[in-house]
XYZ file of C-alpha atoms in Angstrom:
206
model
C 21.978 4.107 50.481
C 23.612 5.957 47.525
C 25.586 2.939 46.719
C 22.608 0.497 46.813
C 20.830 3.146 44.222
C 23.641 3.144 41.961
C 24.096 -0.732 42.148
C 20.231 -0.877 41.067
C 20.748 1.776 38.485
C 23.708 -0.286 37.059
C 21.690 -3.571 37.277
C 18.421 -1.836 35.420
C 20.833 -0.878 32.536
C 22.223 -4.234 32.441
C 18.755 -5.608 31.956
C 17.608 -3.337 29.598
C 20.865 -3.654 27.681
C 20.308 -7.664 27.580
C 16.759 -7.256 26.894
C 17.553 -4.881 23.305
C 20.197 -7.803 22.538
C 17.610 -10.514 22.728
C 14.864 -8.284 21.035
C 17.601 -7.529 18.408
C 18.532 -11.268 18.025
C 14.981 -12.299 18.003
C 14.106 -9.860 15.232
C 16.979 -10.977 13.019
C 16.263 -14.400 13.462
C 12.615 -14.140 12.341
C 13.731 -12.283 9.295
C 16.287 -14.882 8.366
C 13.736 -17.862 9.042
C 11.085 -16.104 6.937
C 13.967 -16.041 3.703
C 14.902 -19.533 4.421
C 11.501 -20.841 4.220
C 11.493 -21.764 0.694
C 14.979 -23.796 0.970
C 15.468 -27.390 1.308
C 18.097 -27.098 4.198
C 16.087 -24.675 6.360
C 18.700 -25.087 9.185
C 21.821 -24.740 7.111
C 20.327 -21.537 5.503
C 19.334 -19.974 8.882
C 23.026 -20.924 10.448
C 24.465 -19.416 7.338
C 22.688 -16.223 6.775
C 22.220 -15.530 10.787
C 25.542 -13.884 11.415
C 24.852 -11.280 8.951
C 21.786 -9.874 10.416
C 20.757 -7.976 12.999
C 18.038 -5.427 14.251
C 19.356 -2.188 12.690
C 20.696 -3.935 9.649
C 18.451 -7.039 7.722
C 20.274 -7.901 4.372
C 18.172 -7.550 1.192
C 17.413 -10.427 -0.798
C 19.886 -9.798 -3.005
C 22.417 -9.515 -0.282
C 20.954 -12.929 1.362
C 21.417 -14.718 -2.207
C 24.909 -13.485 -2.358
C 26.053 -14.290 1.400
C 24.789 -17.718 0.295
C 26.401 -18.157 -2.880
C 29.654 -16.780 -1.551
C 29.570 -19.214 1.314
C 29.080 -22.005 -1.184
C 32.198 -20.438 -3.232
C 34.393 -20.804 -0.215
C 33.283 -24.261 0.991
C 33.460 -25.623 -2.831
C 37.218 -24.173 -2.530
C 37.880 -25.801 0.490
C 36.360 -29.086 -0.743
C 38.703 -28.692 -4.143
C 41.828 -28.323 -1.859
C 40.912 -31.061 0.259
C 40.450 -33.575 -2.501
C 43.560 -32.406 -4.265
C 45.611 -32.967 -1.029
C 43.959 -36.597 -0.738
C 44.717 -36.929 -4.624
C 48.148 -36.280 -4.519
C 48.487 -38.380 -1.776
C 47.098 -41.487 -2.993
C 49.562 -40.448 -6.611
C 52.308 -41.395 -4.166
C 51.438 -44.249 -2.881
C 50.604 -45.518 -6.875
C 46.946 -46.484 -6.301
C 45.529 -46.316 -9.792
C 41.931 -46.856 -8.948
C 41.549 -44.253 -6.425
C 43.935 -41.789 -8.111
C 41.845 -41.761 -11.131
C 38.282 -41.663 -9.093
C 39.564 -38.743 -7.508
C 40.802 -37.231 -10.648
C 37.557 -37.519 -12.304
C 35.934 -35.662 -9.225
C 38.473 -32.944 -9.028
C 37.201 -32.168 -12.800
C 34.317 -31.985 -11.398
C 34.998 -29.793 -8.700
C 37.179 -27.366 -10.633
C 34.388 -26.808 -12.695
C 32.052 -26.201 -9.738
C 34.407 -23.392 -8.683
C 34.578 -21.872 -11.832
C 30.593 -21.824 -12.297
C 30.056 -20.576 -8.608
C 32.629 -17.785 -8.813
C 30.997 -16.828 -12.354
C 27.462 -16.813 -10.562
C 28.816 -14.509 -7.647
C 30.045 -11.889 -10.082
C 27.072 -11.833 -12.158
C 24.569 -11.472 -8.846
C 26.623 -8.480 -8.060
C 25.888 -7.011 -11.533
C 22.031 -7.473 -11.427
C 20.198 -4.208 -11.050
C 23.284 -2.234 -12.018
C 23.237 -2.079 -15.711
C 19.350 -1.765 -16.358
C 16.087 -3.881 -16.161
C 16.716 -5.056 -19.826
C 19.477 -7.334 -18.708
C 18.112 -8.518 -15.474
C 16.766 -11.869 -17.181
C 19.933 -12.572 -18.904
C 21.972 -12.052 -15.526
C 18.966 -14.452 -13.666
C 19.158 -17.300 -16.580
C 23.227 -17.448 -16.313
C 22.988 -17.619 -12.445
C 20.710 -20.625 -12.290
C 22.334 -22.091 -15.085
C 25.984 -21.795 -13.452
C 24.499 -22.670 -9.828
C 22.553 -25.614 -11.307
C 25.622 -26.881 -13.179
C 27.582 -26.750 -9.832
C 24.943 -28.619 -8.054
C 25.128 -31.344 -10.682
C 28.890 -31.542 -10.537
C 28.773 -31.812 -6.649
C 26.084 -34.972 -7.199
C 27.843 -36.711 -10.073
C 31.369 -35.975 -7.829
C 29.490 -37.802 -4.912
C 28.061 -40.669 -6.901
C 31.788 -41.112 -8.567
C 33.065 -41.895 -5.256
C 30.631 -44.468 -3.984
C 32.626 -47.412 -5.363
C 35.290 -49.612 -3.780
C 38.133 -47.632 -5.313
C 38.331 -45.287 -2.416
C 39.105 -46.166 1.183
C 36.012 -45.916 3.589
C 37.451 -43.310 5.871
C 38.388 -41.092 2.841
C 35.385 -41.582 1.279
C 33.284 -40.456 4.113
C 35.220 -37.044 4.800
C 35.076 -36.327 0.805
C 31.550 -37.030 0.714
C 30.359 -34.825 3.741
C 32.028 -32.099 2.052
C 30.502 -32.349 -1.195
C 27.247 -32.964 0.663
C 27.642 -29.442 2.313
C 28.570 -27.870 -1.269
C 25.409 -29.599 -2.640
C 23.079 -28.316 0.237
C 24.779 -24.806 0.024
C 24.299 -25.018 -3.775
C 20.581 -25.938 -3.478
C 19.854 -23.196 -0.643
C 21.722 -20.765 -2.983
C 19.193 -21.433 -5.873
C 16.285 -21.079 -3.798
C 17.312 -17.896 -2.413
C 18.060 -16.318 -5.575
C 14.707 -17.492 -7.035
C 12.892 -15.418 -3.906
C 15.045 -12.427 -4.649
C 14.178 -12.290 -8.473
C 10.456 -13.143 -7.674
C 10.373 -10.156 -5.335
C 12.299 -8.017 -7.637
C 9.817 -8.642 -10.422
C 6.627 -8.251 -8.139
C 8.213 -4.551 -6.483
C 5.835 -1.480 -7.612
C 9.333 -0.118 -9.028
C 9.313 -2.877 -11.814
C 5.752 -2.991 -12.528
C 5.367 1.037 -12.554
C 8.479 2.241 -13.935
């Protein structure tokens, strides 16, 4: 009898823990989905941000924009490394058409890495050095991420010709598409953050 009671108690605790976990995940998902509503790539946005949210620690809009930008930077660096590897392989095979197409693309992706790196650092400064510099930081981030988005699009367009083999082309295009989508979502999340910041009572009534 006592053993049965203990078993039922253990089962009850397990169920309560499970329900608590489900509730926590549900609240976190609801919050993240609300933040991602303005993005063009909603599913990607939720997938990117959800691992960083839980019931007791829901990241602020600024933090979410930071996470999105940092993820975009990591993917851009990964894409740069892949394109660089392919370009070196093509250079060894002395295929000037394919190599030149990727060299042009590498310049674009290098610019993108630099621009997103600057954006991440700029976003970290927002709110730390006074409201008078908020708009300046905001303009810089928007300009740099938009430029990175343009670079990714330009590179994708540049490898649509016949210079690069179809298999390599599809793999490179997929990586740049991911960077492009992350950059687009980052801009949307950043705009949401700046809009909410300006609408806050502390800003309206300092």
